[in-house]
Coordinates of C-alpha atoms in Angstrom, one line a residue:
M1 CA -43.7 -38.9 -100.9
V2 CA -45.9 -37.6 -98.3
L3 CA -48.4 -35.0 -98.4
K4 CA -50.0 -32.2 -96.8
A5 CA -53.1 -31.3 -96.7
F6 CA -54.5 -28.5 -94.4
F7 CA -57.5 -28.8 -94.4
P8 CA -60.2 -25.3 -91.9
T9 CA -62.0 -27.5 -89.7
C10 CA -65.3 -25.4 -90.8
C11 CA -65.9 -26.9 -94.1
A12 CA -65.5 -30.2 -92.3
S13 CA -69.6 -30.1 -93.2
A14 CA -69.8 -27.7 -96.1
D15 CA -71.2 -29.5 -99.5
S16 CA -69.3 -31.0 -101.6
G17 CA -67.4 -28.7 -104.8
L18 CA -63.9 -27.5 -105.3
L19 CA -60.6 -26.9 -102.9
V20 CA -59.7 -24.2 -103.7
G21 CA -56.5 -22.9 -101.9
R22 CA -51.8 -22.6 -103.0
W23 CA -49.6 -25.3 -103.1
V24 CA -47.0 -25.2 -101.5
P25 CA -44.1 -26.8 -103.6
E26 CA -41.5 -26.2 -101.4
Q27 CA -43.2 -28.3 -98.8
S28 CA -45.8 -30.4 -100.3
C29 CA -48.4 -29.4 -99.2
A30 CA -51.7 -27.3 -99.6
V31 CA -53.2 -25.1 -97.8
V32 CA -57.2 -25.3 -98.5
L33 CA -59.0 -21.9 -98.3
A34 CA -63.1 -22.8 -99.1
V35 CA -64.6 -24.3 -101.0
A36 CA -66.8 -23.3 -103.6
H37 CA -70.1 -25.1 -104.0
F38 CA -72.7 -26.3 -107.3
P39 CA -73.3 -25.0 -109.1
F40 CA -71.2 -22.7 -110.8
I41 CA -69.6 -21.4 -114.0
P42 CA -65.6 -22.6 -113.9
I43 CA -65.6 -18.7 -115.9
Q44 CA -66.9 -16.9 -113.0
V45 CA -64.3 -19.1 -110.8
K46 CA -61.5 -18.6 -112.4
Q47 CA -62.0 -14.6 -112.9
L48 CA -62.5 -14.5 -108.7
L49 CA -59.8 -16.8 -108.3
A50 CA -57.6 -14.6 -110.5
Q51 CA -59.1 -11.4 -108.5
V52 CA -57.6 -12.7 -104.9
R53 CA -54.2 -13.4 -106.8
Q54 CA -54.2 -9.3 -107.9
D55 CA -55.5 -8.6 -104.7
S56 CA -53.2 -10.9 -101.2
Q57 CA -50.6 -12.4 -104.4
V58 CA -50.8 -15.5 -103.7
G59 CA -50.7 -18.2 -106.4
V60 CA -54.7 -19.0 -104.9
A61 CA -55.8 -22.4 -107.8
V62 CA -58.4 -25.0 -107.3
L63 CA -56.9 -27.5 -106.0
G64 CA -59.0 -30.3 -106.4
T65 CA -62.8 -31.5 -105.4
W66 CA -64.4 -32.1 -102.2
C67 CA -66.7 -34.5 -102.2
H68 CA -68.7 -35.0 -98.4
R69 CA -71.7 -38.3 -99.8
R70 CA -75.0 -37.0 -98.0
Q71 CA -77.2 -37.2 -100.4
E72 CA -76.0 -37.0 -103.8
P73 CA -75.5 -40.0 -105.7
E74 CA -72.3 -42.2 -105.8
E75 CA -72.2 -43.4 -109.5
S76 CA -73.0 -39.8 -110.9
L77 CA -70.7 -37.2 -108.6
G78 CA -68.2 -39.8 -108.8
H79 CA -68.0 -38.9 -112.9
F80 CA -68.9 -35.6 -112.3
L81 CA -66.1 -34.8 -110.4
E82 CA -63.9 -36.9 -112.7
G83 CA -64.2 -34.3 -115.3
L84 CA -63.0 -31.0 -113.3
G85 CA -59.8 -32.0 -113.7
A86 CA -59.9 -31.5 -117.3
V87 CA -60.9 -28.0 -116.9
F88 CA -58.9 -27.2 -113.7
P89 CA -55.6 -27.9 -114.9
H90 CA -53.8 -28.9 -111.5
E91 CA -50.1 -31.1 -110.1
P92 CA -51.2 -32.9 -108.0
W93 CA -55.3 -33.1 -107.5
L94 CA -56.3 -33.9 -105.0
R95 CA -59.6 -35.6 -104.0
L96 CA -61.0 -35.5 -100.5
C97 CA -64.1 -37.4 -99.7
R98 CA -66.1 -37.6 -96.9
E99 CA -68.6 -40.6 -96.2
R100 CA -72.1 -40.6 -94.8
G101 CA -71.2 -41.0 -91.7
G102 CA -68.5 -39.3 -91.0
T103 CA -66.6 -41.5 -90.0
F104 CA -64.6 -42.1 -92.5
W105 CA -61.9 -40.2 -95.0
R106 CA -60.6 -40.8 -98.7
C107 CA -58.1 -38.6 -99.4
E108 CA -56.3 -38.8 -102.8
A109 CA -53.6 -37.3 -104.7
T110 CA -53.8 -38.1 -108.7
H111 CA -50.8 -36.7 -111.0
R112 CA -52.1 -36.6 -114.8
Q113 CA -49.1 -35.6 -116.5
A114 CA -46.6 -37.6 -115.5
P115 CA -48.5 -40.8 -113.6
C116 CA -46.8 -42.1 -110.0
P117 CA -47.4 -45.5 -109.3
P118 CA -50.4 -46.2 -106.5
G119 CA -49.8 -45.9 -102.9
E120 CA -46.4 -44.1 -104.4
D121 CA -48.9 -40.4 -103.4
Q122 CA -49.9 -41.1 -99.8
V123 CA -51.6 -37.9 -98.4
M124 CA -51.6 -36.6 -94.7
L125 CA -54.5 -34.4 -93.6
I126 CA -54.0 -31.7 -91.3
F127 CA -57.4 -29.9 -89.9
Y128 CA -57.1 -26.3 -88.8
D129 CA -59.2 -23.4 -87.2
Q130 CA -59.3 -21.0 -89.7
R131 CA -60.2 -17.8 -88.0
Q132 CA -57.4 -18.7 -85.3
V133 CA -54.5 -18.8 -88.5
L134 CA -55.8 -15.8 -90.1
L135 CA -55.3 -13.2 -86.9
S136 CA -53.1 -14.8 -85.0
Q137 CA -49.2 -12.7 -85.3
L138 CA -46.7 -16.4 -85.8
H139 CA -43.2 -15.7 -83.6
P140 CA -41.5 -18.5 -84.5
P141 CA -38.2 -19.3 -82.5
A142 CA -34.0 -18.9 -84.9
V143 CA -34.0 -21.8 -86.9
P144 CA -30.3 -23.4 -87.0
P145 CA -28.0 -22.6 -89.1
Y146 CA -27.4 -25.9 -89.5
R147 CA -30.8 -27.5 -89.3
H148 CA -32.3 -27.0 -93.2
V149 CA -36.2 -26.0 -93.3
G150 CA -37.6 -29.2 -95.0
A151 CA -41.2 -30.6 -95.9
D152 CA -41.2 -31.4 -92.7
P153 CA -45.1 -29.2 -91.9
T154 CA -43.8 -27.8 -87.9
S155 CA -40.9 -26.0 -89.3
P156 CA -40.7 -22.4 -89.6
G157 CA -40.5 -22.1 -92.9
G158 CA -43.6 -24.6 -93.7
L159 CA -45.2 -22.5 -90.8
A160 CA -44.8 -19.3 -91.5
A161 CA -45.7 -20.8 -95.7
V162 CA -49.7 -21.9 -93.5
F163 CA -50.1 -19.0 -91.9
H164 CA -49.1 -16.2 -94.6
T165 CA -51.5 -17.9 -97.2
V166 CA -54.5 -17.7 -94.8
A167 CA -53.4 -13.5 -94.3
R168 CA -53.0 -12.5 -97.4
C169 CA -55.8 -14.5 -98.6
E170 CA -58.0 -12.2 -96.4
A171 CA -59.8 -10.7 -99.5
L172 CA -61.0 -14.8 -99.7
F173 CA -63.7 -14.3 -96.6
R174 CA -65.2 -10.8 -97.6
S175 CA -68.4 -12.8 -98.9
D176 CA -70.4 -15.0 -97.3
R177 CA -74.2 -17.3 -97.5
F178 CA -76.0 -14.3 -98.1
D179 CA -74.3 -12.6 -100.6
E180 CA -75.6 -13.4 -103.8
G181 CA -72.2 -14.0 -105.9
P182 CA -72.0 -16.4 -108.5
V183 CA -69.3 -18.2 -106.6
R184 CA -71.2 -19.8 -103.3
L185 CA -68.1 -20.5 -100.8
S186 CA -67.5 -22.1 -97.5
H187 CA -64.7 -21.0 -95.2
W188 CA -64.8 -19.6 -91.7
Q189 CA -66.7 -16.4 -92.3
S190 CA -69.9 -18.4 -94.6
E191 CA -71.9 -18.1 -91.3
G192 CA -72.3 -14.5 -91.3
V193 CA -69.5 -11.6 -92.1
E194 CA -68.0 -9.8 -88.1
A195 CA -68.9 -6.6 -88.6
S196 CA -69.6 -3.3 -86.4
I197 CA -71.5 -0.6 -86.1
L198 CA -70.1 1.5 -83.7
A199 CA -66.8 0.0 -84.9
E200 CA -67.2 1.7 -88.5
L201 CA -69.0 5.3 -86.8
A202 CA -65.4 4.6 -85.5
K203 CA -63.4 4.0 -88.7
R204 CA -65.2 7.0 -89.7
A205 CA -64.4 9.5 -87.6
S206 CA -61.1 8.8 -86.7
G207 CA -59.7 10.6 -89.7
P208 CA -60.6 14.4 -89.4
I209 CA -59.9 13.6 -85.4
C210 CA -56.4 12.4 -85.9
L211 CA -55.6 14.8 -88.6
L212 CA -57.3 17.4 -85.8
L213 CA -54.4 16.7 -83.4
A214 CA -51.2 15.8 -85.1
G215 CA -51.9 19.7 -86.0
L216 CA -52.3 20.9 -82.5
L217 CA -49.5 18.1 -81.5
S218 CA -46.8 19.7 -84.8
L219 CA -47.9 23.7 -83.4
V220 CA -46.6 22.3 -80.1
S221 CA -43.6 20.8 -81.2
A222 CA -43.4 24.1 -82.6
V223 CA -43.2 26.1 -79.4
G224 CA -40.6 24.0 -77.9
A225 CA -38.2 24.7 -80.7
C226 CA -38.4 27.5 -80.4
R227 CA -34.5 29.4 -79.8
V228 CA -35.5 30.8 -76.6
F229 CA -36.1 27.9 -75.1
K230 CA -32.6 26.9 -76.2
L231 CA -31.1 29.6 -74.0
W232 CA -28.6 28.0 -71.6
P233 CA -31.4 28.5 -69.0
L234 CA -33.7 26.7 -70.3
S235 CA -31.7 24.3 -72.3
F236 CA -29.6 23.7 -69.4
L237 CA -33.0 22.6 -66.8
G238 CA -34.4 21.1 -69.7
S239 CA -31.7 19.0 -70.1
K240 CA -32.1 17.8 -66.7
L241 CA -35.4 18.2 -65.3
S242 CA -37.2 13.9 -65.4
T243 CA -40.3 16.3 -65.5
C244 CA -39.2 18.2 -69.5
E245 CA -37.7 14.9 -70.3
Q246 CA -41.3 13.0 -69.6
L247 CA -43.1 14.9 -71.3
R248 CA -40.9 15.1 -74.0
H249 CA -41.4 11.6 -75.1
R250 CA -45.1 11.1 -73.4
L251 CA -45.3 13.6 -76.9
E252 CA -43.7 11.4 -78.6
H253 CA -46.3 8.8 -78.5
L254 CA -49.0 10.9 -79.6
R255 CA -47.7 12.2 -82.6
L256 CA -47.2 8.3 -83.4
I257 CA -51.1 7.8 -81.8
F258 CA -52.2 10.5 -84.2
S259 CA -51.0 10.1 -87.0
T260 CA -53.1 9.5 -89.6
K261 CA -50.1 6.8 -91.3
K262 CA -51.3 3.8 -91.4
A263 CA -49.3 1.3 -90.6
E264 CA -47.4 -1.4 -93.2
N265 CA -46.7 -4.3 -90.9
P266 CA -48.6 -5.9 -87.8
A267 CA -45.1 -4.7 -86.3
Q268 CA -46.4 -0.9 -86.0
L269 CA -49.8 -1.5 -85.8
M270 CA -49.2 -2.9 -82.2
R271 CA -46.6 -1.0 -81.1
K272 CA -49.3 2.1 -81.5
A273 CA -52.4 0.0 -79.3
N274 CA -49.6 -1.1 -77.0
T275 CA -48.6 2.8 -77.1
V276 CA -52.5 3.9 -76.7
A277 CA -53.1 1.1 -74.0
S278 CA -50.0 2.4 -72.0
V279 CA -50.9 6.4 -72.1
L280 CA -54.8 5.3 -71.4
L281 CA -52.6 3.6 -68.4
D282 CA -51.1 6.2 -67.2
V283 CA -53.1 9.0 -67.9
A284 CA -56.0 6.8 -66.0
L285 CA -53.3 6.2 -62.6
G286 CA -52.7 10.2 -62.5
L287 CA -56.3 11.0 -61.8
L288 CA -56.5 8.8 -59.6
L289 CA -54.2 9.9 -57.6
L290 CA -55.4 13.5 -58.6
S291 CA -58.7 12.5 -56.8
W292 CA -57.3 11.1 -53.8
L293 CA -54.6 14.8 -53.3
H294 CA -57.4 16.2 -53.3
G295 CA -60.0 14.0 -51.7
R296 CA -60.4 14.8 -48.3
S297 CA -57.2 18.1 -47.5
R298 CA -55.1 15.8 -48.2
I299 CA -53.0 17.9 -49.5
V300 CA -53.2 19.8 -47.0
H301 CA -51.9 17.9 -44.3
L302 CA -49.0 16.4 -46.1
A303 CA -48.5 20.6 -46.4
D304 CA -48.4 21.3 -42.6
T305 CA -46.1 17.3 -42.2
L306 CA -43.4 18.3 -45.7
I307 CA -41.9 21.2 -43.2
P308 CA -41.8 19.0 -39.9
V309 CA -39.8 16.0 -41.7
A310 CA -37.8 18.7 -43.1
D311 CA -36.3 19.6 -40.1
H312 CA -36.3 17.3 -38.6
V313 CA -34.1 15.5 -41.4
A314 CA -32.2 18.8 -40.6
E315 CA -31.2 18.7 -37.2
E316 CA -30.6 14.5 -37.2
L317 CA -27.6 16.4 -40.1
Q318 CA -26.3 19.1 -37.8
H319 CA -26.0 15.9 -35.4
L320 CA -24.7 13.7 -37.4
L321 CA -21.7 16.8 -38.6
Q322 CA -21.5 16.5 -34.6
W323 CA -20.3 13.1 -33.9
L324 CA -17.6 13.3 -37.4
M325 CA -16.7 16.7 -35.5
G326 CA -16.2 14.2 -32.0
A327 CA -14.6 11.4 -31.7
P328 CA -16.5 8.6 -34.5
A329 CA -16.7 5.3 -33.6
G330 CA -12.8 6.0 -31.2
L331 CA -11.1 7.1 -34.0
K332 CA -8.6 9.5 -33.6
M333 CA -8.9 12.2 -36.8
N334 CA -7.1 16.2 -37.2
R335 CA -8.9 17.9 -35.3
A336 CA -8.5 20.9 -37.4
L337 CA -9.6 19.2 -40.4
D338 CA -11.6 17.8 -38.3
Q339 CA -13.4 21.1 -36.7
V340 CA -12.4 23.6 -40.3
L341 CA -15.2 20.4 -42.5
G342 CA -17.3 20.2 -39.7
R343 CA -18.7 24.5 -38.8
F344 CA -17.5 24.1 -42.9
F345 CA -20.6 21.9 -43.6
L346 CA -22.5 23.6 -40.4
Y347 CA -23.0 26.8 -43.0
H348 CA -24.4 25.0 -45.5
I349 CA -27.3 23.3 -43.4
H350 CA -28.5 26.5 -41.6
L351 CA -28.6 28.0 -45.1
W352 CA -30.8 25.2 -46.3
I353 CA -33.3 25.5 -43.3
S354 CA -33.1 29.4 -43.8
Y355 CA -34.5 28.2 -47.4
I356 CA -36.5 25.7 -46.3
H357 CA -38.8 28.3 -43.9
L358 CA -38.3 30.6 -46.6
M359 CA -40.2 28.6 -48.9
S360 CA -42.7 27.0 -46.5
P361 CA -46.0 30.2 -47.8
F362 CA -45.5 28.6 -51.0
V363 CA -45.3 24.8 -50.5
E364 CA -49.3 23.8 -49.8
H365 CA -49.4 25.5 -53.6
I366 CA -46.6 23.3 -55.0
L367 CA -47.7 20.4 -53.1
W368 CA -51.7 21.9 -55.2
H369 CA -49.7 22.3 -58.7
V370 CA -47.7 19.3 -58.4
G371 CA -51.2 17.4 -57.8
L372 CA -53.0 18.9 -60.6
S373 CA -50.2 17.8 -62.7
A374 CA -51.2 14.3 -62.6
C375 CA -53.9 14.8 -65.0
L376 CA -51.5 14.7 -67.9
G377 CA -50.2 10.9 -65.7
L378 CA -48.5 9.1 -63.4
T379 CA -45.2 9.1 -64.5
V380 CA -45.0 13.1 -64.6
A381 CA -45.7 13.4 -61.8
L382 CA -43.2 10.9 -60.5
S383 CA -41.0 12.2 -62.9
L384 CA -41.5 15.7 -60.5
L385 CA -41.9 13.4 -57.8
S386 CA -38.2 12.8 -58.0
D387 CA -36.7 16.9 -59.3
I388 CA -38.8 17.4 -56.3
I389 CA -36.7 15.2 -54.3
A390 CA -33.4 16.3 -56.2
L391 CA -33.8 19.3 -54.8
L392 CA -34.9 19.0 -51.7
T393 CA -31.8 17.0 -51.3
F394 CA -29.8 19.7 -53.4
H395 CA -27.8 20.2 -49.6
I396 CA -26.6 16.4 -49.1
Y397 CA -25.8 16.7 -52.9
C398 CA -23.6 19.9 -52.1
F399 CA -22.5 17.8 -49.5
Y400 CA -21.1 15.1 -51.7
V401 CA -19.4 17.0 -54.0
Y402 CA -17.2 18.9 -51.4
G403 CA -16.3 16.0 -49.8
A404 CA -15.5 14.0 -53.0
R405 CA -13.4 16.5 -55.2
L406 CA -11.7 17.0 -51.9
Y407 CA -11.1 13.5 -51.4
R408 CA -9.8 13.1 -55.0
L409 CA -7.7 15.3 -55.4
K410 CA -5.8 13.7 -52.1
I411 CA -6.4 10.6 -54.4
H412 CA -4.2 12.4 -57.4
G413 CA -1.9 13.4 -55.0
L414 CA -0.3 10.2 -53.5
S415 CA -0.6 9.0 -55.9
S416 CA 1.6 11.4 -58.1
L417 CA 4.2 11.4 -55.1
W418 CA 3.8 7.6 -55.1
R419 CA 5.0 7.5 -58.4
L420 CA 7.6 10.4 -57.7
F421 CA 9.3 8.4 -55.5
R422 CA 9.6 5.5 -57.9
G423 CA 11.5 6.9 -60.0
K424 CA 8.4 7.9 -63.2
K425 CA 6.1 10.6 -63.4
W426 CA 2.6 10.8 -65.9
N427 CA 3.1 12.0 -69.1
A428 CA 0.0 13.8 -70.4
L429 CA 0.7 13.9 -74.3
R430 CA 1.1 10.4 -75.0
R431 CA -0.9 9.3 -71.8
R432 CA 1.3 7.5 -69.9
V433 CA 3.9 7.1 -67.2
D434 CA 7.7 7.2 -67.8
S435 CA 10.4 7.2 -66.2
C436 CA 12.3 10.0 -64.6
S437 CA 15.1 11.7 -62.4
Y438 CA 14.5 13.8 -59.6
D439 CA 17.0 15.8 -57.4
L440 CA 17.4 15.5 -53.8
D441 CA 15.0 19.2 -53.6
Q442 CA 12.5 17.4 -55.2
L443 CA 12.2 14.6 -53.5
F444 CA 12.3 16.1 -50.0
I445 CA 9.3 17.9 -51.6
G446 CA 7.8 14.7 -52.1
T447 CA 7.8 13.4 -49.2
L448 CA 6.7 15.6 -47.0
L449 CA 4.0 16.1 -48.9
F450 CA 3.7 12.4 -49.2
T451 CA 3.6 11.8 -45.4
I452 CA 0.9 15.8 -44.9
L453 CA -1.8 14.1 -47.1
L454 CA -1.7 10.5 -45.6
F455 CA -2.0 11.3 -42.3
L456 CA -5.0 13.7 -43.5
L457 CA -6.5 11.6 -46.1
P458 CA -8.5 9.6 -42.8
T459 CA -10.5 12.4 -42.1
T460 CA -11.1 13.4 -45.3
A461 CA -12.7 9.5 -46.7
L462 CA -14.5 9.7 -42.9
Y463 CA -16.4 12.8 -44.3
Y464 CA -16.7 11.1 -47.8
L465 CA -18.0 8.1 -47.2
V466 CA -20.8 9.2 -45.0
F467 CA -22.0 11.7 -47.4
T468 CA -21.4 9.0 -49.9
L469 CA -23.4 6.8 -48.6
L470 CA -26.5 9.5 -47.7
R471 CA -26.0 10.4 -51.8
L472 CA -26.3 6.0 -52.9
L473 CA -29.5 6.5 -50.7
V474 CA -31.8 9.5 -52.5
V475 CA -29.4 8.1 -56.2
A476 CA -31.4 4.3 -55.3
V477 CA -34.8 6.8 -54.1
Q478 CA -34.6 8.3 -57.4
G479 CA -33.5 5.1 -59.7
L480 CA -36.7 2.9 -57.8
I481 CA -39.0 6.4 -59.5
H482 CA -37.2 5.7 -62.7
L483 CA -38.2 2.2 -62.7
L484 CA -41.4 2.6 -61.8
V485 CA -42.1 5.6 -64.5
D486 CA -39.8 3.5 -67.0
L487 CA -42.2 -0.1 -66.5
I488 CA -45.6 2.3 -67.2
N489 CA -43.8 3.2 -69.7
S490 CA -43.2 0.3 -71.6
L491 CA -44.9 -2.6 -71.4
P492 CA -46.8 -3.4 -74.0
L493 CA -49.8 -3.6 -71.7
Y494 CA -51.9 -4.6 -74.8
S495 CA -49.8 -7.1 -76.0
L496 CA -50.5 -8.8 -72.1
G497 CA -54.1 -7.9 -72.7
L498 CA -54.6 -9.7 -75.9
R499 CA -51.9 -14.0 -75.0
L500 CA -54.6 -13.1 -71.7
C501 CA -57.9 -13.4 -73.6
R502 CA -57.1 -14.8 -77.3
P503 CA -54.0 -16.1 -76.5
Y504 CA -53.5 -17.4 -79.6
R505 CA -54.0 -13.7 -81.0
L506 CA -49.2 -14.3 -80.8
A507 CA -48.5 -17.9 -81.5
A508 CA -45.3 -19.0 -80.9
G509 CA -45.7 -22.3 -82.8
V510 CA -48.4 -24.8 -82.9
K511 CA -48.5 -28.9 -82.0
F512 CA -50.4 -31.5 -83.5
R513 CA -53.5 -34.3 -82.1
V514 CA -53.8 -37.2 -83.8
L515 CA -57.5 -37.8 -84.6
E516 CA -57.2 -40.9 -86.8
H517 CA -54.9 -43.0 -87.4
E518 CA -55.5 -46.4 -88.1
A519 CA -53.9 -48.7 -91.0
G520 CA -55.9 -48.7 -94.9
R521 CA -56.8 -44.5 -93.9
P522 CA -55.6 -41.8 -93.8
L523 CA -53.7 -39.5 -91.0
R524 CA -55.4 -37.0 -89.9
L525 CA -54.1 -34.9 -86.9
L526 CA -55.2 -31.5 -85.8
M527 CA -53.3 -28.8 -85.4
Q528 CA -54.2 -26.2 -83.0
I529 CA -51.8 -23.0 -81.5
N530 CA -48.9 -22.6 -78.7
P531 CA -49.9 -19.3 -77.5
L532 CA -46.6 -17.5 -77.1
P533 CA -44.8 -17.2 -73.2
Y534 CA -45.8 -14.2 -71.3
C535 CA -41.9 -13.3 -70.7
R536 CA -41.4 -13.9 -74.7
V537 CA -45.1 -11.4 -75.1
V538 CA -43.0 -8.6 -73.2
H539 CA -39.0 -9.1 -74.4
T540 CA -41.1 -8.9 -78.3
Y541 CA -43.9 -5.9 -77.5
R542 CA -42.2 -4.2 -75.3
L543 CA -42.2 -0.3 -76.1
P544 CA -38.8 2.8 -75.9
S545 CA -38.6 3.6 -72.5
C546 CA -37.3 8.0 -71.6
G547 CA -35.3 6.3 -68.8
C548 CA -31.1 5.8 -69.5
H549 CA -29.8 3.0 -67.8
P550 CA -26.3 3.0 -65.5
Q551 CA -23.7 2.5 -68.2
H552 CA -21.6 1.0 -65.7
S553 CA -21.4 -2.4 -63.7
W554 CA -20.4 -2.8 -60.4
G555 CA -17.0 -3.4 -60.3
S556 CA -16.5 -0.5 -62.6
L557 CA -19.0 1.6 -59.9
C558 CA -17.3 1.1 -57.1
R559 CA -13.9 1.5 -58.2
R560 CA -15.7 5.0 -59.1
L561 CA -16.8 5.3 -55.8
F562 CA -13.5 4.4 -54.3
S563 CA -11.7 6.3 -57.0
G564 CA -13.4 9.8 -55.5
E565 CA -15.6 10.2 -59.0
L566 CA -19.2 11.6 -58.9
I567 CA -22.3 9.3 -59.0
Y568 CA -24.9 10.6 -61.0
P569 CA -28.4 9.5 -60.7
W570 CA -30.3 6.6 -62.7
R571 CA -31.4 8.6 -65.3
Q572 CA -28.9 10.4 -66.5
R573 CA -27.5 11.6 -70.8
S574 CA -24.5 9.7 -72.5
D575 CA -23.2 13.7 -72.7
K576 CA -22.5 14.1 -68.5
Q577 CA -18.9 14.4 -68.2
D578 CA -17.4 14.5 -64.7

């Protein structure tokens, strides 16, 4: 049987002593965590291990002995190490030895209760970086159900056991060589415990600050939950405006950031860190936008440009309607219906131009407040921009609704009359098509109405097609803005930065490099961490966003357009109905 011993690289040059770690019987492997050096009192070592077991809930024990033959006489040291097996009984008992030159290693595993024949148990020595394994978080791939996790150290079960053991036994690494404790240990922090005075001061000061800000956020939430804001006009605007949705989303983020509740697992801690990075980036980009808008009187230039652009769009719409009222593309339209629809839409454009000129004195103040909202974050400014686009293109939306309703009415009329010709009718109670017998008068009236609707359909369909294309253009612009907002809200910036700067922190697995493979000597491997791919980092740690993406496929969208159903913006709520 092959026994695997995971040995930290930081202990390769340590003095002789005891191997402290955990034995994993399911994987037939020993995870060495530290080396306890001579001299020591056995009862003090047992007390230290009992304290570590209580803190970490991991079965830490003395696994064997470590001998680094630099100055110790071989005979006296060998007899002394053989006697330690009776003081610290463990099965199997490991004996790792490194010669003075460092080129020859000897690894043995003995069983005292059931002695094995010589050469039956072979020890595979695997070196690992203890600091990287401690700070990393393993993301193993899904194991197929037909694959049994056995004694392979590269299997997800074996890797999880090693990573879990090192991560849970962090209490063992709190002491270094400067501590005057009863037991002297060698591990990755033997040269000195990593600490920072600024970090400790920040930890102590963050508690009261987070408590105060959490109280203020609770007060803001209580004000927002008042019954006044649930009345019809305010509740309707709050459910339709993207700015209100984004503000509610950011309020949830701030609650998570300033919550005094401690993260229960690394996933919650990573989500909190990603949220902090997302909010900081959002505010930084918003401040950059604010400084750009208020520099060199750009808001005044934008206000002076906005009204002429709105007038130009209105004039182009007038030209388009006049083109439709003639013979568009050589098509022969129903002149009476064409003139009625064209004048109806031209009147709406005239009302819209009057509204724009009425609002022109306040455009600069509106843009100034829009720029000021960027201090809350770039996403708030973009959401406000989306709402402004929706308000500025409200006349296009009205045209689209008028055309869609008229087109849908004719399509439904034609389909009902087509069922009349076939002797069918729609059963509204059972929601199905049933057979029905019609008399001669009904068939005559049906034929007359079908002919009228069929000859009026091209004129209505042309207006519907034109205004649908305009509406889709506006929806596409709003969709791009909402995609940018959702990207800023959901992008795991902290995880991506961690993957870029410290790739070992996000581990997808490990790889093994052969250090020594000679006959008569134990196989020595070096375990190296494979970082998580960037696409998997984004998929694993992506934050939830407030955007409601379309629930319809391209085929369903085409069917809705052909049948005349209304197309809502990119960000839509599930309770919206036609």
